[in-house]
Short mmCIF file of C-alpha atoms in Angstrom, two decimals:
data_model
loop_
_atom_site.label_atom_id
_atom_site.label_comp_id
_atom_site.label_asym_id
_atom_site.label_seq_id
_atom_site.Cartn_x
_atom_site.Cartn_y
_atom_site.Cartn_z
CA MET A 8 -84.60 17.67 14.10
CA VAL A 9 -83.90 16.44 10.19
CA LEU A 10 -81.92 13.48 9.55
CA ARG A 11 -79.97 13.72 6.48
CA LEU A 12 -78.15 10.61 5.11
CA GLY A 13 -77.00 12.08 1.96
CA ARG A 14 -75.76 15.50 0.45
CA PRO A 15 -77.59 18.86 0.84
CA ALA A 16 -78.80 19.89 -2.51
CA ASN A 17 -76.79 22.96 -2.48
CA GLN A 18 -73.60 21.61 -1.37
CA LYS A 19 -70.77 21.60 -3.83
CA SER A 20 -69.55 18.83 -5.21
CA PHE A 21 -65.80 19.75 -5.96
CA GLU A 22 -63.45 22.93 -4.37
CA GLY A 23 -60.28 24.11 -6.20
CA THR A 24 -58.81 27.08 -8.01
CA LEU A 25 -58.90 27.89 -11.72
CA PHE A 26 -56.20 30.04 -13.30
CA GLY A 27 -56.36 30.34 -17.24
CA ASN A 28 -56.85 27.26 -18.63
CA ASN A 29 -56.05 24.95 -15.66
CA PHE A 30 -57.58 24.06 -12.90
CA GLN A 31 -56.59 22.07 -9.66
CA ILE A 32 -60.08 20.52 -7.64
CA GLN A 33 -60.47 17.55 -5.28
CA PRO A 34 -64.04 16.41 -4.20
CA VAL A 35 -66.02 18.16 -1.54
CA ILE A 36 -66.37 14.66 1.06
CA LYS A 37 -67.88 14.27 4.17
CA GLY A 38 -65.67 12.55 6.62
CA LYS A 39 -62.26 11.65 5.84
CA ASN A 40 -61.41 9.52 2.91
CA SER A 41 -57.44 9.69 2.05
CA PHE A 42 -58.26 7.96 -1.45
CA SER A 43 -59.76 10.90 -2.88
CA PRO A 44 -58.25 11.91 -5.65
CA GLN A 45 -56.49 14.99 -6.37
CA ILE A 46 -57.79 16.54 -10.08
CA LYS A 47 -55.33 18.65 -12.35
CA GLY A 48 -56.86 19.53 -15.85
CA THR A 49 -56.53 21.55 -18.75
CA ILE A 50 -59.64 23.16 -20.65
CA THR A 51 -59.01 23.44 -24.46
CA ASP A 52 -61.33 24.89 -27.05
CA SER A 53 -61.64 23.26 -30.49
CA ALA A 54 -63.86 22.94 -33.44
CA ASN A 55 -66.02 20.22 -32.01
CA GLY A 56 -66.13 21.92 -28.63
CA THR A 57 -64.65 21.94 -25.67
CA THR A 58 -62.09 19.44 -24.12
CA ILE A 59 -61.38 18.77 -20.60
CA LEU A 60 -58.04 16.76 -19.92
CA MET A 61 -57.82 15.52 -16.43
CA ASP A 62 -55.16 13.77 -14.11
CA LEU A 63 -56.10 12.25 -11.45
CA LYS A 64 -53.98 10.80 -8.50
CA ILE A 65 -53.43 9.68 -5.07
CA HIS A 66 -52.20 12.90 -2.67
CA ARG A 67 -48.61 12.55 -2.12
CA PHE A 68 -48.78 12.33 1.48
CA VAL A 69 -50.91 9.26 1.09
CA ILE A 70 -48.36 7.76 -1.47
CA VAL A 71 -45.43 8.76 0.81
CA PHE A 72 -47.38 7.12 3.82
CA MET A 73 -48.59 3.80 2.06
CA ALA A 74 -44.76 3.89 0.93
CA PHE A 75 -43.35 3.64 4.59
CA TRP A 76 -46.12 1.15 5.60
CA LEU A 77 -45.46 -1.14 2.89
CA GLY A 78 -41.96 -0.86 3.20
CA GLY A 79 -42.04 -1.92 6.76
CA VAL A 80 -44.10 -4.80 6.08
CA GLY A 81 -41.86 -5.99 3.57
CA LEU A 82 -38.86 -5.34 5.62
CA GLY A 83 -40.98 -7.43 8.41
CA PHE A 84 -41.25 -10.38 5.58
CA VAL A 85 -37.53 -10.24 4.61
CA GLY A 86 -37.05 -11.14 8.25
CA THR A 87 -39.43 -13.61 8.44
CA ILE A 88 -38.04 -15.32 5.65
CA TYR A 89 -34.51 -15.10 6.99
CA GLY A 90 -35.76 -16.72 10.35
CA ILE A 91 -37.75 -19.48 8.35
CA LEU A 92 -34.11 -20.14 6.55
CA ARG A 93 -32.31 -20.21 9.59
CA GLN A 94 -35.18 -22.52 11.02
CA GLU A 95 -35.88 -20.35 13.74
CA THR A 96 -39.05 -19.42 12.74
CA ASN A 97 -42.84 -21.20 11.96
CA PRO A 98 -43.09 -20.98 8.18
CA LEU A 99 -46.74 -19.78 8.99
CA PHE A 100 -45.45 -16.63 10.26
CA ALA A 101 -45.00 -15.64 6.81
CA VAL A 102 -48.76 -15.42 5.90
CA VAL A 103 -49.12 -12.54 7.98
CA PRO A 104 -46.73 -9.97 6.32
CA LEU A 105 -48.14 -11.22 3.00
CA VAL A 106 -51.68 -10.85 3.69
CA MET A 107 -50.96 -7.36 5.45
CA LEU A 108 -49.01 -6.10 1.87
CA ALA A 109 -52.12 -7.50 -0.30
CA PHE A 110 -54.21 -5.50 2.27
CA GLY A 111 -52.43 -2.50 1.81
CA ILE A 112 -51.64 -2.86 -1.91
CA GLY A 113 -55.30 -4.02 -2.75
CA LEU A 114 -56.65 -1.07 -0.31
CA ALA A 115 -54.76 1.88 -2.21
CA PHE A 116 -55.74 0.47 -5.93
CA PHE A 117 -59.28 -0.36 -5.14
CA GLY A 118 -59.82 2.56 -2.60
CA PHE A 119 -58.21 4.97 -5.35
CA ASN A 120 -60.42 3.71 -8.35
CA SER A 121 -63.65 3.75 -7.02
CA GLU A 122 -63.13 7.43 -5.84
CA LYS A 123 -61.46 8.41 -9.15
CA GLU A 124 -64.70 6.61 -11.02
CA LYS A 125 -66.97 8.59 -8.81
CA SER A 126 -65.29 11.92 -9.32
CA ILE A 127 -65.17 11.16 -13.09
CA ALA A 128 -68.99 10.83 -13.05
CA LYS A 129 -69.64 13.28 -11.27
CA ILE A 130 -67.44 15.93 -13.62
CA LYS A 131 -69.31 14.27 -16.76
CA GLN A 132 -72.61 15.00 -14.91
CA ILE A 133 -71.63 18.45 -13.95
CA VAL A 134 -70.62 19.66 -17.52
CA ASP A 135 -72.80 17.28 -19.33
CA GLY A 136 -69.80 15.25 -20.89
CA LYS A 137 -69.10 12.84 -22.76
CA THR A 138 -66.03 10.22 -23.64
CA ARG A 139 -64.50 10.21 -26.83
CA ASN A 140 -61.37 8.03 -27.61
CA ASN A 141 -61.03 7.54 -24.03
CA LYS A 142 -60.52 11.25 -23.46
CA PHE A 143 -63.09 13.27 -21.60
CA ALA A 144 -64.76 15.74 -23.63
CA ASN A 145 -68.05 17.72 -23.79
CA SER A 146 -68.95 17.40 -27.19
CA VAL A 147 -68.92 14.00 -29.20
CA ASP A 148 -68.51 13.76 -33.33
CA THR A 149 -71.49 12.25 -34.98
#
């Protein structure tokens, strides 16, 4: 029995489609990660080499789910404030929805950004790419 903690050497890093000079890919991950970026890109030729422009986004379902979840927590916060103003609720109860809002926003922000950076680094490694003027390209003017 062999116990592997990492990815097998022959496993691909991304999967998706290539059509013309455009592509849509996502990272191949082990397990579930809702914040893995959905990557759309364009490949263009120039005098200095090939340029790859990418747009990395959170999956639409995750955006919709987070909007409903954070919206519900926001309504709970409004209800708590209403109860506090009517002096029917302890003001400490307002902390719970605030913590939930902060956690939800932080989870989405930091979860996506860490996965985005991992994907960009892996793509750079695959194409031996460099960053030029905050744009991703596989060649750099010297």
